[in-house]
mmCIF file of C-alpha atoms and ligand atoms in Angstrom:
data_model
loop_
_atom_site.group_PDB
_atom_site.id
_atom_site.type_symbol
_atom_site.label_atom_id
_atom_site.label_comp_id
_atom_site.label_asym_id
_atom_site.label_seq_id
_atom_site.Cartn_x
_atom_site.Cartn_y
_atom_site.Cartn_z
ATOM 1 C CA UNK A 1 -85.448 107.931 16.000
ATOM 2 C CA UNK A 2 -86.595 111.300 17.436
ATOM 3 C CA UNK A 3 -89.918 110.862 18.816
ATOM 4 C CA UNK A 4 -90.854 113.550 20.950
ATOM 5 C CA UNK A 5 -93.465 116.147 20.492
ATOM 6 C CA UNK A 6 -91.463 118.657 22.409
ATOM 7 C CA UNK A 7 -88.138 118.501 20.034
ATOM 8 C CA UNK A 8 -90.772 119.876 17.237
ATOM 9 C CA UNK A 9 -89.957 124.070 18.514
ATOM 10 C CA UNK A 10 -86.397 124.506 18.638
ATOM 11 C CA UNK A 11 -86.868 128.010 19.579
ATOM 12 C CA UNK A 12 -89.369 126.958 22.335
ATOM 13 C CA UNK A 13 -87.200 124.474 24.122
ATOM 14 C CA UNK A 14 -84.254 126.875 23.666
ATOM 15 C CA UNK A 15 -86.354 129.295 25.096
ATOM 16 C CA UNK A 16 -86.678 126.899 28.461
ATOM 17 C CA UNK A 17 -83.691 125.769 28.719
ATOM 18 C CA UNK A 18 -82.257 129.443 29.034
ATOM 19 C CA UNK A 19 -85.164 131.313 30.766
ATOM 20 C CA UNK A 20 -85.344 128.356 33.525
ATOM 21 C CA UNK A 21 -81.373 128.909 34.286
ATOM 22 C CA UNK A 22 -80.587 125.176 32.849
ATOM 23 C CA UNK A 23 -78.051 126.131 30.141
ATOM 24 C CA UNK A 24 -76.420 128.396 32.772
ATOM 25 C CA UNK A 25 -76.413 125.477 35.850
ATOM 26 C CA UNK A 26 -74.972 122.996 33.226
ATOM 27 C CA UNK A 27 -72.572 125.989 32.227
ATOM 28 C CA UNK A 28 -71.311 126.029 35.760
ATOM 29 C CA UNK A 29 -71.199 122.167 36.386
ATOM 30 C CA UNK A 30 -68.902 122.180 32.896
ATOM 31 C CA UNK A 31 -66.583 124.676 34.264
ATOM 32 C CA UNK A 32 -66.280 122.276 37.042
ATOM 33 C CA UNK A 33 -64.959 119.292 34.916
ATOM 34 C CA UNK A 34 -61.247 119.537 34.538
ATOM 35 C CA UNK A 35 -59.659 118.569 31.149
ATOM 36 C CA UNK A 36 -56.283 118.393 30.375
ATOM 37 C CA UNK A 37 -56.427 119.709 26.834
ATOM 38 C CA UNK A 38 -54.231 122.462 24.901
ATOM 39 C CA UNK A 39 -54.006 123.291 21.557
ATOM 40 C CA UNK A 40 -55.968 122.936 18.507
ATOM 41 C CA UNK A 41 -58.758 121.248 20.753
ATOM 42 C CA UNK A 42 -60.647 118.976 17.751
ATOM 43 C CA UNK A 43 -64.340 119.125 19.738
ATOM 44 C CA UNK A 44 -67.890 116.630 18.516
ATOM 45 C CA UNK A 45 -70.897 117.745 20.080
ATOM 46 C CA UNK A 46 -73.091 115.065 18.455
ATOM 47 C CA UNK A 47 -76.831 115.420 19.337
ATOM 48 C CA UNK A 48 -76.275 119.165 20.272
ATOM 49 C CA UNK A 49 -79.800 120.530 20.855
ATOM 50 C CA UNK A 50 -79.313 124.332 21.298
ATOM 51 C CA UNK A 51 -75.742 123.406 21.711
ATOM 52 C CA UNK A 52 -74.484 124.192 25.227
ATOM 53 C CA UNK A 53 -72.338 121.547 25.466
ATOM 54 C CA UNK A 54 -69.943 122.088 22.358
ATOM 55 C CA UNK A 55 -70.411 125.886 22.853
ATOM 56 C CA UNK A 56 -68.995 126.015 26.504
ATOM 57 C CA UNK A 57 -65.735 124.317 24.943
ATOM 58 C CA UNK A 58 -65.823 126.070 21.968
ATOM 59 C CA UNK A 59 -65.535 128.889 24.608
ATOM 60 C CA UNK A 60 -63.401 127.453 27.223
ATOM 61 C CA UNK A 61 -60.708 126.413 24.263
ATOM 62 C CA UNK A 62 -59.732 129.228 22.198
ATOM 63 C CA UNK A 63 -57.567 127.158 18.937
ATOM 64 C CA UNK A 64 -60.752 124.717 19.377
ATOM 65 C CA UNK A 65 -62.579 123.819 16.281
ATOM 66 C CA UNK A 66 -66.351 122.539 16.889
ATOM 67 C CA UNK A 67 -68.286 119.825 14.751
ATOM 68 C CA UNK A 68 -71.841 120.089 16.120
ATOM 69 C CA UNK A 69 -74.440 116.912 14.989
ATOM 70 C CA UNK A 70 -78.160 116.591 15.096
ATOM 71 C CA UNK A 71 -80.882 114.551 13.822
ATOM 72 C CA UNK A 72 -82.882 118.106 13.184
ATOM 73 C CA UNK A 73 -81.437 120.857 11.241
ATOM 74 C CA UNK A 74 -83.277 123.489 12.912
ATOM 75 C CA UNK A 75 -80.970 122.387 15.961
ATOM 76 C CA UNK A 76 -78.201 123.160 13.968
ATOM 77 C CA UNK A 77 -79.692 126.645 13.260
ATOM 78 C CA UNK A 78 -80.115 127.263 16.839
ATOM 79 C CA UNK A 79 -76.622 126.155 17.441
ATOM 80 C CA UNK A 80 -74.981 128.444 15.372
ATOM 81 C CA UNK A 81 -77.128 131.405 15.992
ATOM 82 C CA UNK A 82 -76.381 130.834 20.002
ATOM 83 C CA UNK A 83 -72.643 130.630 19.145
ATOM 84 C CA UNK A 84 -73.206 134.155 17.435
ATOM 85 C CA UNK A 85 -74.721 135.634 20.497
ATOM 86 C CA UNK A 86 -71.785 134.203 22.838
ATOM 87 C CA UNK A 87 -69.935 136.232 20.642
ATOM 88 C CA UNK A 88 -68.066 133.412 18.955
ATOM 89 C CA UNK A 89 -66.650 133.117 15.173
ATOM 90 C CA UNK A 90 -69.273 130.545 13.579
ATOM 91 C CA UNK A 91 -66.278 129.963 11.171
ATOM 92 C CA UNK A 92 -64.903 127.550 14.058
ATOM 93 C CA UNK A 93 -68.107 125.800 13.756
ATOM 94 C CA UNK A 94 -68.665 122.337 11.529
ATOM 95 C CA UNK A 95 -72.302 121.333 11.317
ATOM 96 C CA UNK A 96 -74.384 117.923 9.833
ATOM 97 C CA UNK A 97 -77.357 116.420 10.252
ATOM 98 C CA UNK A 98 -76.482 112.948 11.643
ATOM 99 C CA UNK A 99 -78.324 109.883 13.550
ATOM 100 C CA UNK A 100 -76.798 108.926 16.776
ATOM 101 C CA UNK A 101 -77.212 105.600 15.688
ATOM 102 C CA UNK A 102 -74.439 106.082 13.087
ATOM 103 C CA UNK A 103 -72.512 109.514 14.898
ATOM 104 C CA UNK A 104 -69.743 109.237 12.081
ATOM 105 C CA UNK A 105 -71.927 110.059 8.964
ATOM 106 C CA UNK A 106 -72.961 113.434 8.709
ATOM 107 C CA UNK A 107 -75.339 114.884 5.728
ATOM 108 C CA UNK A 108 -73.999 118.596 4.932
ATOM 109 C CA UNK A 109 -76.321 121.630 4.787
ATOM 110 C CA UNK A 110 -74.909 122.610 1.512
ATOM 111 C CA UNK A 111 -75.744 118.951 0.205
ATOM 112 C CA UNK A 112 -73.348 115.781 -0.059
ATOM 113 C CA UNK A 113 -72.176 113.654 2.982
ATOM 114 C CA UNK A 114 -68.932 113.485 5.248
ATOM 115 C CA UNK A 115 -67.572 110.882 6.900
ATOM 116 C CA UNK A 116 -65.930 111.396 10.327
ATOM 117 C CA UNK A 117 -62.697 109.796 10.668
ATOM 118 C CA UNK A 118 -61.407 107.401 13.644
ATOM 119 C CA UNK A 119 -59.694 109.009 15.987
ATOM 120 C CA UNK A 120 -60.446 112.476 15.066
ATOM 121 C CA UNK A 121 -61.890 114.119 17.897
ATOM 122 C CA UNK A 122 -59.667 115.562 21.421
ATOM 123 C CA UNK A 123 -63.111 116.196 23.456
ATOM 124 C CA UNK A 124 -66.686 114.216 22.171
ATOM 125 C CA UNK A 125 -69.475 115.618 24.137
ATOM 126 C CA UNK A 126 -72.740 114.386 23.770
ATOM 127 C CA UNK A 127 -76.196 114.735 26.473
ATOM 128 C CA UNK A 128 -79.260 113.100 26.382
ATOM 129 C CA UNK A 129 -79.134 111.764 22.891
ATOM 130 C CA UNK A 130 -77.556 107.971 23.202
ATOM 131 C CA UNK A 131 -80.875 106.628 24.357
ATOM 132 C CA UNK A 132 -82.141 107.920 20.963
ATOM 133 C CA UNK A 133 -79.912 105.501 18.786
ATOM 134 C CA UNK A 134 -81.065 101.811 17.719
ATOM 135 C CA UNK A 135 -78.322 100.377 19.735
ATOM 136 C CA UNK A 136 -76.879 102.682 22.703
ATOM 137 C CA UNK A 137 -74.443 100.573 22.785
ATOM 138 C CA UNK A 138 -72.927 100.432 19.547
ATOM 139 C CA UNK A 139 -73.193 104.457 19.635
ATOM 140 C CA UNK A 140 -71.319 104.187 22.435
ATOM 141 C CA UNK A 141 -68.674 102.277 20.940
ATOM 142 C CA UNK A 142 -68.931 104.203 18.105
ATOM 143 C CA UNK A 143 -68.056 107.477 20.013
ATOM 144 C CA UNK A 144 -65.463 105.832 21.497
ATOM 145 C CA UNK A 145 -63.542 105.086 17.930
ATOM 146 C CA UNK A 146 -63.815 108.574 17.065
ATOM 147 C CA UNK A 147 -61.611 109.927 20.395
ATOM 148 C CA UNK A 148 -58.098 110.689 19.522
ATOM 149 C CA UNK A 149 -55.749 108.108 21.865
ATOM 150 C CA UNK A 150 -55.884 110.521 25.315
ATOM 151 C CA UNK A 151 -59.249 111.927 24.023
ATOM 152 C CA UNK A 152 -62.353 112.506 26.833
ATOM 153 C CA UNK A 153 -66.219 111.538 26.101
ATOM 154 C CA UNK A 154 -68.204 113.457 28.560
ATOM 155 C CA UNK A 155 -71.945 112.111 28.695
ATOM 156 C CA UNK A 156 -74.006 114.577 30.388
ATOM 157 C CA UNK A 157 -76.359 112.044 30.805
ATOM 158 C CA UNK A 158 -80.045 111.580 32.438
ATOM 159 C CA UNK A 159 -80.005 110.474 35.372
ATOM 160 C CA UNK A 160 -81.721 107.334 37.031
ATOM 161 C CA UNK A 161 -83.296 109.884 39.957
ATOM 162 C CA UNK A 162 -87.234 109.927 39.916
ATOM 163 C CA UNK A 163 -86.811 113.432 38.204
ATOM 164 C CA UNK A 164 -84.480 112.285 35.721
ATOM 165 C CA UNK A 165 -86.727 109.085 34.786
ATOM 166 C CA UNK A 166 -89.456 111.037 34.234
ATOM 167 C CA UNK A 167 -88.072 113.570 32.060
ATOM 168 C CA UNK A 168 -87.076 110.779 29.649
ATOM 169 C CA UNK A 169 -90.411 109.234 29.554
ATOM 170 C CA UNK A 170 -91.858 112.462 28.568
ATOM 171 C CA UNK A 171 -89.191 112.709 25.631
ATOM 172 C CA UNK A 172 -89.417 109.218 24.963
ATOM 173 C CA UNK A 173 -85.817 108.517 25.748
ATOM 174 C CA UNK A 174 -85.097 104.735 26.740
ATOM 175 C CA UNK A 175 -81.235 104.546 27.617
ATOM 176 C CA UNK A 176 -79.333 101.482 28.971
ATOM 177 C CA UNK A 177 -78.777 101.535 32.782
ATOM 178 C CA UNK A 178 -76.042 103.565 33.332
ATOM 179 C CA UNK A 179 -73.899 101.093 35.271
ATOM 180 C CA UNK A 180 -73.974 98.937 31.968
ATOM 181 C CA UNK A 181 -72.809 102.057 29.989
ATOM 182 C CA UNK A 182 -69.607 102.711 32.238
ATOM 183 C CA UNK A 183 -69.467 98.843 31.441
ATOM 184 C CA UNK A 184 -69.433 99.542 27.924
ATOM 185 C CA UNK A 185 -67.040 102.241 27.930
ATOM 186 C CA UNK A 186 -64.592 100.396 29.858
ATOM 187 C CA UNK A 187 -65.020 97.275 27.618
ATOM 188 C CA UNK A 188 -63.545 99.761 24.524
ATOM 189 C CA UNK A 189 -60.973 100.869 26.606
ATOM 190 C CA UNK A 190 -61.429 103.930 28.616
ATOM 191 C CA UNK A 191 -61.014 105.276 32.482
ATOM 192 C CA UNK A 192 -64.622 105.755 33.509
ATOM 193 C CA UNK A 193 -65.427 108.090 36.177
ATOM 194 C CA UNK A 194 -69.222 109.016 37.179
ATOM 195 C CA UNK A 195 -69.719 112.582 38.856
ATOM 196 C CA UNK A 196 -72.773 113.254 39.915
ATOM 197 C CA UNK A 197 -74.312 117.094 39.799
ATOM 198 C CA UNK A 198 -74.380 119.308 43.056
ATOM 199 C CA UNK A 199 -77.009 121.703 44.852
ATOM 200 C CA UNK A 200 -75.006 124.055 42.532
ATOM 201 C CA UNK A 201 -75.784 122.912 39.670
ATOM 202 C CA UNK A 202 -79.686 122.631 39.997
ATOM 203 C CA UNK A 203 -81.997 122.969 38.069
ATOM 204 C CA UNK A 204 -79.371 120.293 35.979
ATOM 205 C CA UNK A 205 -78.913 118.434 38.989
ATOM 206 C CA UNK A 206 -82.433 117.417 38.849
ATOM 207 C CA UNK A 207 -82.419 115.666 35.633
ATOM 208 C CA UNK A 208 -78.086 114.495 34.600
ATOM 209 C CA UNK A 209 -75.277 112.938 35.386
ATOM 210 C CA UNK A 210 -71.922 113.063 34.503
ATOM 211 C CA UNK A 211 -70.057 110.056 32.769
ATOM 212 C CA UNK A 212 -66.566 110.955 31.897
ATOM 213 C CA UNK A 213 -64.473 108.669 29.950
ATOM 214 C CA UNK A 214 -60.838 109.030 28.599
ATOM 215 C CA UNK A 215 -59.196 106.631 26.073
ATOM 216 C CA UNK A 216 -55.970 105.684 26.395
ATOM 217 C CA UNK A 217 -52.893 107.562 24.799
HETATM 218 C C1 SAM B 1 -82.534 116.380 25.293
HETATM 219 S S1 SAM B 1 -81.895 117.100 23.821
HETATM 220 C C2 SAM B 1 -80.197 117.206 24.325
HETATM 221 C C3 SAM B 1 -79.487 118.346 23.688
HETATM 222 C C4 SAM B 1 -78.078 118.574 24.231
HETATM 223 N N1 SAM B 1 -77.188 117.512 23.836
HETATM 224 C C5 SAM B 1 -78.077 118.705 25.746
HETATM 225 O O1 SAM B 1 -77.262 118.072 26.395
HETATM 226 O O2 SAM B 1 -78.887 119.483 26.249
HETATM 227 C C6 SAM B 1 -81.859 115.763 22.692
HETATM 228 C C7 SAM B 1 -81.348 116.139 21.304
HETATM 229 O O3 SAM B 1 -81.148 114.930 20.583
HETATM 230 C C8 SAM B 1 -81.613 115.111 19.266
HETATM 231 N N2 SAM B 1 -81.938 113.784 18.745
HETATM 232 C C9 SAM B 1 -83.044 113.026 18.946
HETATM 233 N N3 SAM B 1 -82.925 111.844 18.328
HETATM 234 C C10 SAM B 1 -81.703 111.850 17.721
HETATM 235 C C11 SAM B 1 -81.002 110.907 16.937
HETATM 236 N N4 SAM B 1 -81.516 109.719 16.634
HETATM 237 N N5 SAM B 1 -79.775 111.243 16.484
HETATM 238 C C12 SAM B 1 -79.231 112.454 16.768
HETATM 239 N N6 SAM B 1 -79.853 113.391 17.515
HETATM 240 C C13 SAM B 1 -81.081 113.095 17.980
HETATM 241 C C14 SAM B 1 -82.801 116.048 19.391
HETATM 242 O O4 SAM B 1 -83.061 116.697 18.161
HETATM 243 C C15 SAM B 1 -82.304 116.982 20.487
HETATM 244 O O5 SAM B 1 -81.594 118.047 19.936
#
């Protein structure tokens, strides 16, 4: 459930997150993560925010197609109206209104629902948003059956410094530890690696973590 006061200005928080150079250090930290995709890159970006993750591989991946998520449609607005000023076609761009808790049903601005399919996505990012679903867990697992076989789930996550912890008080978000989600990404299947953030990436440093999972081909 979203909870927080501070979700309720979309153009507010996007207004932080660019004026206080955190869409721009978590830019440069995603340039950093090697991926070994080509093609028709089929991208999720579920609980997109202002959508910087999807948006950097929307960018990065030119044949990519991009299915951005969130539990508040002015997100979604946001989302597509930063796309526009990057410069990219919105056309490439799939949104819905979905709950974490369920990241496969998606409710359709035009009206009527879609289901995502198993196994549909190359690249499923998603940031601070799992601790929002009834069961992280199952979200987690959920994720996991949408990735193509080969596919990568990259959870720019909060992290467990002081900073971090008290970031997701203020939003309300109560995640599993993290060791116990690497757990439950390796129980479905996947290579787990954690990277953490450097002095290059701050101000994101002071608040995520990287956990980057692939699923087997
Ligand atoms: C901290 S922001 C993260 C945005 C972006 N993913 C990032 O990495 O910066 C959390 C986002 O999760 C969304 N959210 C909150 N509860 C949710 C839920 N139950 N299902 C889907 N999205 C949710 C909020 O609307 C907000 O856009």
């Amino acid at each position: 459930m979203l909870k927080s006061r501070l979700y309720r200005s979309t153009n507010v928080y996007n207004f932080f997150m660019k004026s206080l150079g955190y869409e721009r250090s978590i830019d440069r930290f995603l340039r950093s993560v090697e991926l070994d995709l080509s093609g028709p890159v089929r991208i999720l970006d579920a609980g997109c925010g202002t959508g910087m993750l999807g948006l950097h591989f929307l960018e990065r991946f030119p044949g990519a197609v991009l299915t951005s998520t969130d539990l508040e449609p002015r997100f979604l607005k946001t989302t597509v109206a930063n796309a526009a000023q990057r410069g990219l076609d919105v056309q490439r761009i799939t949104v819905g209104v979905s709950d974490i808790s369920h990241p496969s049903r998606l409710q359709l601005p035009a009206g009527g629902a879609m289901e995502l399919a198993a196994g549909s996505f190359d690249l499923i990012c998603v940031g601070a948003v799992v601790g929002y679903a009834s069961s992280t867990e199952s979200a987690v697992r959920e994720l996991v059956r949408l990735l193509a076989p080969g596919g990568t789930l990259l959870n720019l996550e909060m992290s467990e410094s002081p900073t971090g912890k008290f970031v997701s008080r203020r939003y309300s978000y109560s995640n599993i530890t993290l060791s116990l989600m690497q757990q439950v990404l390796r129980e479905s299947g996947c290579t787990v690696r954690m990277t953490r953030l450097s002095l290059v990436h701050l101000p994101a440093k002071f608040t995520r973590v990287a956990v980057i999972a692939r699923k087997p081909t």
